[in-house]
XYZ file of C-alpha atoms in Angstrom:
474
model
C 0.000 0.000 0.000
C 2.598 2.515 0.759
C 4.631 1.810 -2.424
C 1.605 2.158 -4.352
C 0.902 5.176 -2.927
C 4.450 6.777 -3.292
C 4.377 4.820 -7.032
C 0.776 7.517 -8.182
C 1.833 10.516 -5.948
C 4.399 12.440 -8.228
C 3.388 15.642 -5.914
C 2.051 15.909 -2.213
C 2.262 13.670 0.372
C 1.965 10.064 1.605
C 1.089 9.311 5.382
C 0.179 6.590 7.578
C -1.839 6.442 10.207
C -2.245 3.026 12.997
C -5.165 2.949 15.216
C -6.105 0.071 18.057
C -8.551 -0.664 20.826
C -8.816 -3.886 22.478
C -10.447 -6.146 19.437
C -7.981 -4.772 16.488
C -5.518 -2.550 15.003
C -6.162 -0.732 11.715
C -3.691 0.801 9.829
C -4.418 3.572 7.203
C -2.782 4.772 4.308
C -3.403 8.409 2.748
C -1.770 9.922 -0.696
C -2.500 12.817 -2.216
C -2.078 11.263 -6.100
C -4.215 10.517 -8.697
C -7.161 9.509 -6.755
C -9.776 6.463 -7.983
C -12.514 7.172 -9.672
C -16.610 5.639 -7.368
C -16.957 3.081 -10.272
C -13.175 1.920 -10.164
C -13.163 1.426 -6.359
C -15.783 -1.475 -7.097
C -13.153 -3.428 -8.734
C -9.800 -2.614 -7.663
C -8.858 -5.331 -5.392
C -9.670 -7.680 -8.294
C -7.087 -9.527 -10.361
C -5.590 -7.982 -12.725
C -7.223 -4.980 -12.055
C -5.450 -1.291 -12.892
C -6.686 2.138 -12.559
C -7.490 3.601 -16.219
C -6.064 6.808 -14.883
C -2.290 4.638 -13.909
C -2.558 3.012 -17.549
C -2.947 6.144 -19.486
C 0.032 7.550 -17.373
C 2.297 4.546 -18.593
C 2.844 3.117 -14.433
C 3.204 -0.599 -15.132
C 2.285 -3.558 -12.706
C 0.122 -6.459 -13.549
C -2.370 -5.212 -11.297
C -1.956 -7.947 -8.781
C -0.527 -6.069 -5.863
C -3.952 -5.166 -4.345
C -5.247 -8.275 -4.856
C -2.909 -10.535 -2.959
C -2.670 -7.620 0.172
C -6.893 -8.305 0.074
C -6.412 -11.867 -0.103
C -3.366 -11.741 3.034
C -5.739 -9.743 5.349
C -8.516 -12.018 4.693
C -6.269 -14.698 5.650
C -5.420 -13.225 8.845
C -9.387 -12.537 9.688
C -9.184 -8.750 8.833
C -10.951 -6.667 6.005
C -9.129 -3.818 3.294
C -11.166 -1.163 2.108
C -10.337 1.983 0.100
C -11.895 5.257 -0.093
C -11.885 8.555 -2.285
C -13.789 11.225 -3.838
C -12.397 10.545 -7.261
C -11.259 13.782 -8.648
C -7.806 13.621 -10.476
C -4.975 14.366 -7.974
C -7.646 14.618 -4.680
C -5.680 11.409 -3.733
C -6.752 7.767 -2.153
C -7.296 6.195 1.399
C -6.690 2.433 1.927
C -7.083 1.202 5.201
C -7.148 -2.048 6.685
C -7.959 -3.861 10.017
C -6.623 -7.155 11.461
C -8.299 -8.512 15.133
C -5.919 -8.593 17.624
C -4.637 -11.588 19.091
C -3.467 -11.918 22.739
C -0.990 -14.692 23.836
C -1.152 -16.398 26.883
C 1.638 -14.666 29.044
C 4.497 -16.957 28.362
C 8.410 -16.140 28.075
C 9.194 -16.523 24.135
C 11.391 -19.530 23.441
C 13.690 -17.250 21.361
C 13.997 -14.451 23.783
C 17.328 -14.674 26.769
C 16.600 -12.857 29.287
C 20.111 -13.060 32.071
C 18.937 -15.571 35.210
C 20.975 -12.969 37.732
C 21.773 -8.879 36.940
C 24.646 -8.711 33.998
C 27.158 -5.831 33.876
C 27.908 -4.593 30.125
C 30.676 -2.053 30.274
C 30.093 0.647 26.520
C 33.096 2.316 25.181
C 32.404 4.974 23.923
C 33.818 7.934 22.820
C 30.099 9.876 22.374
C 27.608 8.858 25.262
C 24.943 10.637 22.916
C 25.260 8.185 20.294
C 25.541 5.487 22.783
C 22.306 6.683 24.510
C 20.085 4.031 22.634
C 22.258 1.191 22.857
C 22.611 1.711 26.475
C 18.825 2.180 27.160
C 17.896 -0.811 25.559
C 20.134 -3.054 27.796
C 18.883 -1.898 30.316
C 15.490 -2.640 29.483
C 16.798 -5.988 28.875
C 18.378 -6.608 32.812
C 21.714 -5.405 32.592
C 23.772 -3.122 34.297
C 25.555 -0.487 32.343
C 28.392 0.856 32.606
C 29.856 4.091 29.962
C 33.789 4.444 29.515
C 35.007 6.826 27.596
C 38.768 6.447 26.879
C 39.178 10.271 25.216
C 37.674 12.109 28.533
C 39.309 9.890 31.349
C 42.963 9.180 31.635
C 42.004 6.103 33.961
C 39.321 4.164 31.943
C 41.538 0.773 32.535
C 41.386 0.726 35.653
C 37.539 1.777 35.700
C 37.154 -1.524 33.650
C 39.886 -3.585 35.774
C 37.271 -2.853 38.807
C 34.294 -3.143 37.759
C 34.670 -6.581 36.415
C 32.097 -6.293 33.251
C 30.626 -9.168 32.236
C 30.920 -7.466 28.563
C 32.361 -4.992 26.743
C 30.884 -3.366 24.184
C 32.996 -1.099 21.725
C 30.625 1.339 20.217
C 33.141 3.755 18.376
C 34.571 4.392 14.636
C 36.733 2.615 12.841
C 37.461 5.938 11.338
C 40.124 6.263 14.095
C 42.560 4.156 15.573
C 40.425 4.442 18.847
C 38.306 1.126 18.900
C 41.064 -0.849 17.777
C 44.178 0.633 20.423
C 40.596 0.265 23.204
C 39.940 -3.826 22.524
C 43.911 -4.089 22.099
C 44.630 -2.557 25.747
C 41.133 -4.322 27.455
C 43.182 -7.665 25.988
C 45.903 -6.932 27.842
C 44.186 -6.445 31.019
C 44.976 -9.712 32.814
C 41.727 -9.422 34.721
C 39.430 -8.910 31.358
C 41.427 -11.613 28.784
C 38.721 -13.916 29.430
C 35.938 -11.278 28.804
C 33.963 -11.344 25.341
C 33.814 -7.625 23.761
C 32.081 -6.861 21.202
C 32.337 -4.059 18.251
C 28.938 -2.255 17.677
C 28.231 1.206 15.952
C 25.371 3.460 16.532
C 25.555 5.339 13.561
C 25.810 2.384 10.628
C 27.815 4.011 9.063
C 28.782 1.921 5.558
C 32.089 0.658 4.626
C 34.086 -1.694 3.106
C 35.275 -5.377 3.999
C 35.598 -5.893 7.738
C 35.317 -2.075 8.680
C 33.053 -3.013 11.772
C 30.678 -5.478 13.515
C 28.084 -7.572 11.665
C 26.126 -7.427 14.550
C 24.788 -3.804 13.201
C 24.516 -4.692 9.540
C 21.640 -6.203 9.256
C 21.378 -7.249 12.645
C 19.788 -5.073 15.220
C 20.436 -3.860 18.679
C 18.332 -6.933 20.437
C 20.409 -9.495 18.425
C 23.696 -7.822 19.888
C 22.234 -8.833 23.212
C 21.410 -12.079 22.500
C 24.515 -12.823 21.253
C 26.104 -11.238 24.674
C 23.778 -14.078 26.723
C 24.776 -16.678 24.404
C 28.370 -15.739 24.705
C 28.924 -16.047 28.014
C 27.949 -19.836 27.759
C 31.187 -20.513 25.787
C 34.015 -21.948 27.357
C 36.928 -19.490 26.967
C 40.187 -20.884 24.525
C 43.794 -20.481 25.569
C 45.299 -19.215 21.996
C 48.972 -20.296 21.912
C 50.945 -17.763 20.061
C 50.513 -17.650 16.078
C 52.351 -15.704 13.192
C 50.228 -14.914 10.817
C 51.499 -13.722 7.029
C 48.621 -10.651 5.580
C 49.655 -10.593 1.521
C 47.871 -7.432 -0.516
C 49.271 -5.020 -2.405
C 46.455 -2.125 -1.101
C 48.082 -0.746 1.924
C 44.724 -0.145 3.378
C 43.528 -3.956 3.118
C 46.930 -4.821 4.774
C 46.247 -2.800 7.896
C 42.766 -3.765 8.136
C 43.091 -7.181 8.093
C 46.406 -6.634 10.384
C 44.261 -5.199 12.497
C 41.231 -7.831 12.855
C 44.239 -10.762 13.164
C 45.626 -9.139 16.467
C 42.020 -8.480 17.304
C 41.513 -12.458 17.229
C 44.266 -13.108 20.007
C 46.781 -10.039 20.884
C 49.046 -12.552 20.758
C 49.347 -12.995 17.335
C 51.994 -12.015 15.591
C 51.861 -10.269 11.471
C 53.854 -10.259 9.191
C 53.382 -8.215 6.056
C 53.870 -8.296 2.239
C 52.900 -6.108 -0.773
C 53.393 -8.557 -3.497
C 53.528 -12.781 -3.754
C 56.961 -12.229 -4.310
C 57.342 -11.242 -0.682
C 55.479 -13.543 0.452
C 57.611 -16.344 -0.740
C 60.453 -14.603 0.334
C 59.099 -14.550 4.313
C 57.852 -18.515 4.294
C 61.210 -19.178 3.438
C 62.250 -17.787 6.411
C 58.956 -18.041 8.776
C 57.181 -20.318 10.074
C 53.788 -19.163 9.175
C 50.871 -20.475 10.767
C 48.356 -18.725 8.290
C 48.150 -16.336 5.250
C 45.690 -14.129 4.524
C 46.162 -13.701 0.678
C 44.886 -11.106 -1.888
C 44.666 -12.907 -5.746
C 45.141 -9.682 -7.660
C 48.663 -8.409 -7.106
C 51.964 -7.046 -9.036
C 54.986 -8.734 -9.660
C 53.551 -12.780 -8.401
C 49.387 -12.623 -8.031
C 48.076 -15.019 -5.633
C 46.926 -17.741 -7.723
C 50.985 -18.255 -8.253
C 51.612 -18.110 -4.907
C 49.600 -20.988 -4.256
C 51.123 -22.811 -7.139
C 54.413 -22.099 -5.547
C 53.616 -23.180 -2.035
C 52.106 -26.531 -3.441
C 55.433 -27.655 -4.877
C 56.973 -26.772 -0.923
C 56.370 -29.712 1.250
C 57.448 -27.023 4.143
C 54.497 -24.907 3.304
C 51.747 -27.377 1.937
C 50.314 -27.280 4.705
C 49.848 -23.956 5.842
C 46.199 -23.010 5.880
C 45.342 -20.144 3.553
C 42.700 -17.450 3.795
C 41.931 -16.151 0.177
C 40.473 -12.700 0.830
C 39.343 -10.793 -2.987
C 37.589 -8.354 -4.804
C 38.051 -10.080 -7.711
C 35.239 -11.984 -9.538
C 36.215 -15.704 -9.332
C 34.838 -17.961 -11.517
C 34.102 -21.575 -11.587
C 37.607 -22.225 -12.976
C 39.241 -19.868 -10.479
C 37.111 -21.693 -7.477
C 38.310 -25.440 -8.697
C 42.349 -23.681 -8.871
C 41.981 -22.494 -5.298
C 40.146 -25.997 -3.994
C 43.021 -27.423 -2.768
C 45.006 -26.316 0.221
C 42.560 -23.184 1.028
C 41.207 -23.025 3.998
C 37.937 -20.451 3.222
C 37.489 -17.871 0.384
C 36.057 -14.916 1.661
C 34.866 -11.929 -1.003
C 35.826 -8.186 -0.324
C 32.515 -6.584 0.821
C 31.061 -9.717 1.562
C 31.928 -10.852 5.245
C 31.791 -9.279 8.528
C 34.408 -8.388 10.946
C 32.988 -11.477 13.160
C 33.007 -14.040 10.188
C 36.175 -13.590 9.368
C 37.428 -13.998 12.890
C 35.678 -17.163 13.154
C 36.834 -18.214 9.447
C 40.274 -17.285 11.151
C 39.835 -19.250 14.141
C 38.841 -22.409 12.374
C 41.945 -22.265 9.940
C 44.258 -21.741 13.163
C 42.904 -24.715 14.743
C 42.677 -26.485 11.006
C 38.958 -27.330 11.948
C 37.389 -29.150 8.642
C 33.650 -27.994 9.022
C 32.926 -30.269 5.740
C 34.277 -32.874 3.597
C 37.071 -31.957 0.815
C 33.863 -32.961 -2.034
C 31.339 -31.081 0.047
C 33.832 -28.108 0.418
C 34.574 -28.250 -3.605
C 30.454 -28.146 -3.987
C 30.410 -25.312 -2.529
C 33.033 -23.415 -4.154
C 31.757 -24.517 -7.450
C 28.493 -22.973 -6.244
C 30.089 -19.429 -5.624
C 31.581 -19.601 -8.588
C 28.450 -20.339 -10.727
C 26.679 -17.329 -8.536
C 29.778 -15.073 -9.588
C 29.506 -15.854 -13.018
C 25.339 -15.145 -12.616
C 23.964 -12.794 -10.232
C 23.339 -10.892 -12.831
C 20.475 -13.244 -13.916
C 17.050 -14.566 -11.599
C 18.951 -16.702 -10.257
C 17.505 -19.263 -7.751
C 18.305 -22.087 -4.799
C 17.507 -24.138 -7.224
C 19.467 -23.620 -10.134
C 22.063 -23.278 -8.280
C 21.851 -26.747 -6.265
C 20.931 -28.440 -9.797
C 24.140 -26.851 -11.540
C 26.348 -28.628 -9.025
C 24.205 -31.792 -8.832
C 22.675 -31.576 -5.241
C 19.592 -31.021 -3.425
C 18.640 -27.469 -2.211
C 18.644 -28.308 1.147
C 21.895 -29.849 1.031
C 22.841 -26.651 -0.973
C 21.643 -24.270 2.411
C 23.738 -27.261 4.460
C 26.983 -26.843 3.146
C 26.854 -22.963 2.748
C 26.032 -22.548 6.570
C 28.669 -25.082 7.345
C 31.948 -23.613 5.220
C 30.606 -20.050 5.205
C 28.304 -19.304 8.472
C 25.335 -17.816 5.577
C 22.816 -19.057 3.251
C 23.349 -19.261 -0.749
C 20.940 -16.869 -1.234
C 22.043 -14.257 1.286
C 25.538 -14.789 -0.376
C 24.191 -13.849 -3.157
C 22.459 -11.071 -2.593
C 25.643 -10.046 -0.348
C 27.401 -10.236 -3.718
C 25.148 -8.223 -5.919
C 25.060 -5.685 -3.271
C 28.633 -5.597 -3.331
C 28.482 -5.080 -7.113
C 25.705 -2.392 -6.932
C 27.936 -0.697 -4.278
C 30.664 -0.464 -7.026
C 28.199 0.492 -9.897
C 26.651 3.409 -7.432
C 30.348 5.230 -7.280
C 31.629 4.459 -10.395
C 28.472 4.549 -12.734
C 25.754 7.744 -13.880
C 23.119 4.880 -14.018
C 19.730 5.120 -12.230
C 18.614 3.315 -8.840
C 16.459 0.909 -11.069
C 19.092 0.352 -13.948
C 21.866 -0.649 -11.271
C 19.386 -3.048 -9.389
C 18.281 -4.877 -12.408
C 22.009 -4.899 -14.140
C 22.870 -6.838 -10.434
C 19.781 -9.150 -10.544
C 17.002 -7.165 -9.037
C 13.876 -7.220 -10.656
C 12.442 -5.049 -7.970
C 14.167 -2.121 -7.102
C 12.322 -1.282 -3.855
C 13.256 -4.605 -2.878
C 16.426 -3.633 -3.663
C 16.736 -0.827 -1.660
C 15.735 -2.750 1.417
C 18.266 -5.354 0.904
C 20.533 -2.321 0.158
C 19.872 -0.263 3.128
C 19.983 -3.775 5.548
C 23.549 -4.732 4.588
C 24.758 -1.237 4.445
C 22.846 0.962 7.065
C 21.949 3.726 4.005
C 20.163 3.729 0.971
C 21.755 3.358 -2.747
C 21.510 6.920 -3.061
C 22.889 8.369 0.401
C 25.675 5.493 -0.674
C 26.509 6.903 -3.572
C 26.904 10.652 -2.112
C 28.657 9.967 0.720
């Protein structure tokens, strides 16, 4: 109803209205667009049914939309009605009620409520911004507590005593704030066995890794949740590790530098610009990892894999393939053997990638080496197609599998779904086409696979915090 009613008002205004009492809630919807004419109103939740005055116009649709809202509400024991005088541009009311329905007074299944008072201790370097994060955990049971490194000298200790239960870092990756803040609360002896979280308050967009997946898409009540469910893990004792970070974007290098250390600060990085360098430092390291780029001068990482195959010192180091580039189906069966994950720029969170990073170091096999080659076939076949209406199941019938089996694997080697992958990816190639491009909204979400560019923008605005268009102008 509301994209219909932004779709006919060119001018004017769109609101909504929601009314209850105790029997049932009715929401209204008001435009000031091209109104519908007393004999039109008769029909218009019919199949197939479209204004005259939308037709001559040129808005398309099949004239289904209204017809399939009618037919949800009357599933759910409400009625949809519409209303308006019929002069051109005197605009349309559609309203609809649903009867309420009242639960018996149980705790949802779903919901985690602490069993005694929790202490969540926010970093913070803007209590304003913090203000809704902080209310709503405290709503939830917990005791907050707000640090803010930048105004007091002696936040450690402030943290040392009050012996959170968790710490939540709500501050910019902008600055090197967040990061030196979870690097000095893990060296706090007293806190190294204390999970802490990144979070941001303003969702701000950015590129691979730049903060916590916990904001994009997921919202502030899923960042508590995952602080109850946390503090039912057993804590690990990571030994020391070197870790090798290969890219030849100085940026990418510090970044993923940075989420390493942020793993254990115990681990140790190396760096190098090139494969070249790379080879170089195994021949002189003992690496326990390598986070490798694919496109670089000089040696590109496809080589360097090559190279470390023929090595029986380094066939066995676990590698982390992290690229922008577009792999293929031929690219995914080159990098099957001796990778650990494949992980696209854009595409995974801060918090994947420390798990993907966490598995390699403890060279945990989450699948079998066929399963694990299904799956990369699969990306593959979804980087070579997004562009196309793409489904599950094409995608499980191009690599010979059932769909469910499909969903299986993919939560298993990647922690996601095929189709959120996939939609991860053609946001990530929208997000390219928005900076670099003079195309249109629409023409960028249909050259990436949308057919529905509201949809979209929802999809958009979830994995990124903005819309395509604030994207493109920030």
């Amino acid at each position: 109803l509301i994209n219909n009613a932004i779709k006919f008002t060119s001018n004017g205004t769109v609101s909504m209205r929601i009314e209850h009492d105790e029997q049932s809630v009715t929401v209204v919807v008001r435009d000031t667009g091209l109104g519908i004419s007393p004999d039109e109103q008769q029909v218009i939740f019919d199949e197939f049914r479209q204004s005259d005055r939308s037709v001559t116009r040129g808005y398309g649709g099949l004239g289904l939309g209204l017809a399939i809202s009618k037919r949800l509400v009357e599933m759910h024991g409400g009625t949809i009605s519409v209303s308006s005088t019929g002069e051109e541009h005197a605009g349309s009311t559609f309203s609809f009620s649903l009867p309420l329905i009242h639960p018996p007074m149980a705790q949802p299944a779903a919901e985690i409520i602490p069993s005694t008072e929790q202490t969540v201790a926010v970093v913070t370097h803007d209590p304003k911004t913090s203000h809704r994060l902080c209310e709503h955990l405290q709503e939830r049971g917990f005791k907050v507590d707000v640090i803010m490194p930048e105004r007091s000298v002696d936040w450690r200790a402030q943290l040392d005593t009050g012996r959170p239960d968790a710490i939540v870092l709500d501050v910019s990756t902008d600055t090197a704030l967040g990061w030196d803040a979870l690097k000095e609360i893990k060296n706090i002896q007293s806190l190294s066995g204390i999970p802490a979280f990144f979070f941001s308050s303003s969702q701000i967009s950015g590129a691979l890794l730049e903060l916590d997946y916990l904001t994009k898409p997921i919202e502030i009540s899923e960042l508590t949740r995952a602080l109850d469910q946390h503090w039912l893990l057993p804590d690990d004792d990571h030994p020391n590790r070197t870790i090798l970070v290969v890219d030849d974007e100085p940026s990418c290098v510090e970044m993923h530098a940075r989420i390493v250390q942020s793993h254990s600060s115990s681990n140790r990085v190396l760096k190098a610009r090139n494969g070249k360098e790379a080879l170089e430092i195994l021949h002189k390291e003992m690496i326990d990892l390598i986070l490798l780029d694919l496109q670089m001068p000089e040696m590109d990482g496809f080589e360097v894999l090559e190279e470390m195959r023929t090595m029986e010192s380094m066939r066995d180091i676990p590698v982390i393939v992290v690229t922008g580039k577009m792999l293929t189906e031929t690219d995914m069966s080159r990098l099957h053997e001796g990778v650990a994950a494949v992980l696209g720029k854009g595409l995974f969170s801060i918090e994947e990638t420390i798990a993907h990073i966490g598995s390699a170091l403890e060279h945990k096999r989450k699948l079998s080496e066929e399963s694990r080659r299904l799956v990369r076939l699969a990306m593959g076949y979804i980087h070579q197609n997004f562009a196309e209406g793409i489904s599950r199941r094409e995608i499980a019938r191009h690599i010979g599998i059932t769909e469910d089996h499909l969903t299986f694997c993919f939560r298993k080697e990647l922690g996601t779904t095929p189709i959120t992958y996939l939609q991860r990816y053609r946001i990530n190639q929208a997000k390219k086409l928005l900076k670099e491009s003079q195309q249109t909204i629409t023409e960028i979400a249909s050259d990436v696979g949308f057919s529905d560019s509201g949809y979209f923008s929802r999809i958009f605005r979830r994995e990124n915090g903005m819309s395509p268009e604030m994207y493109r102008h920030s």
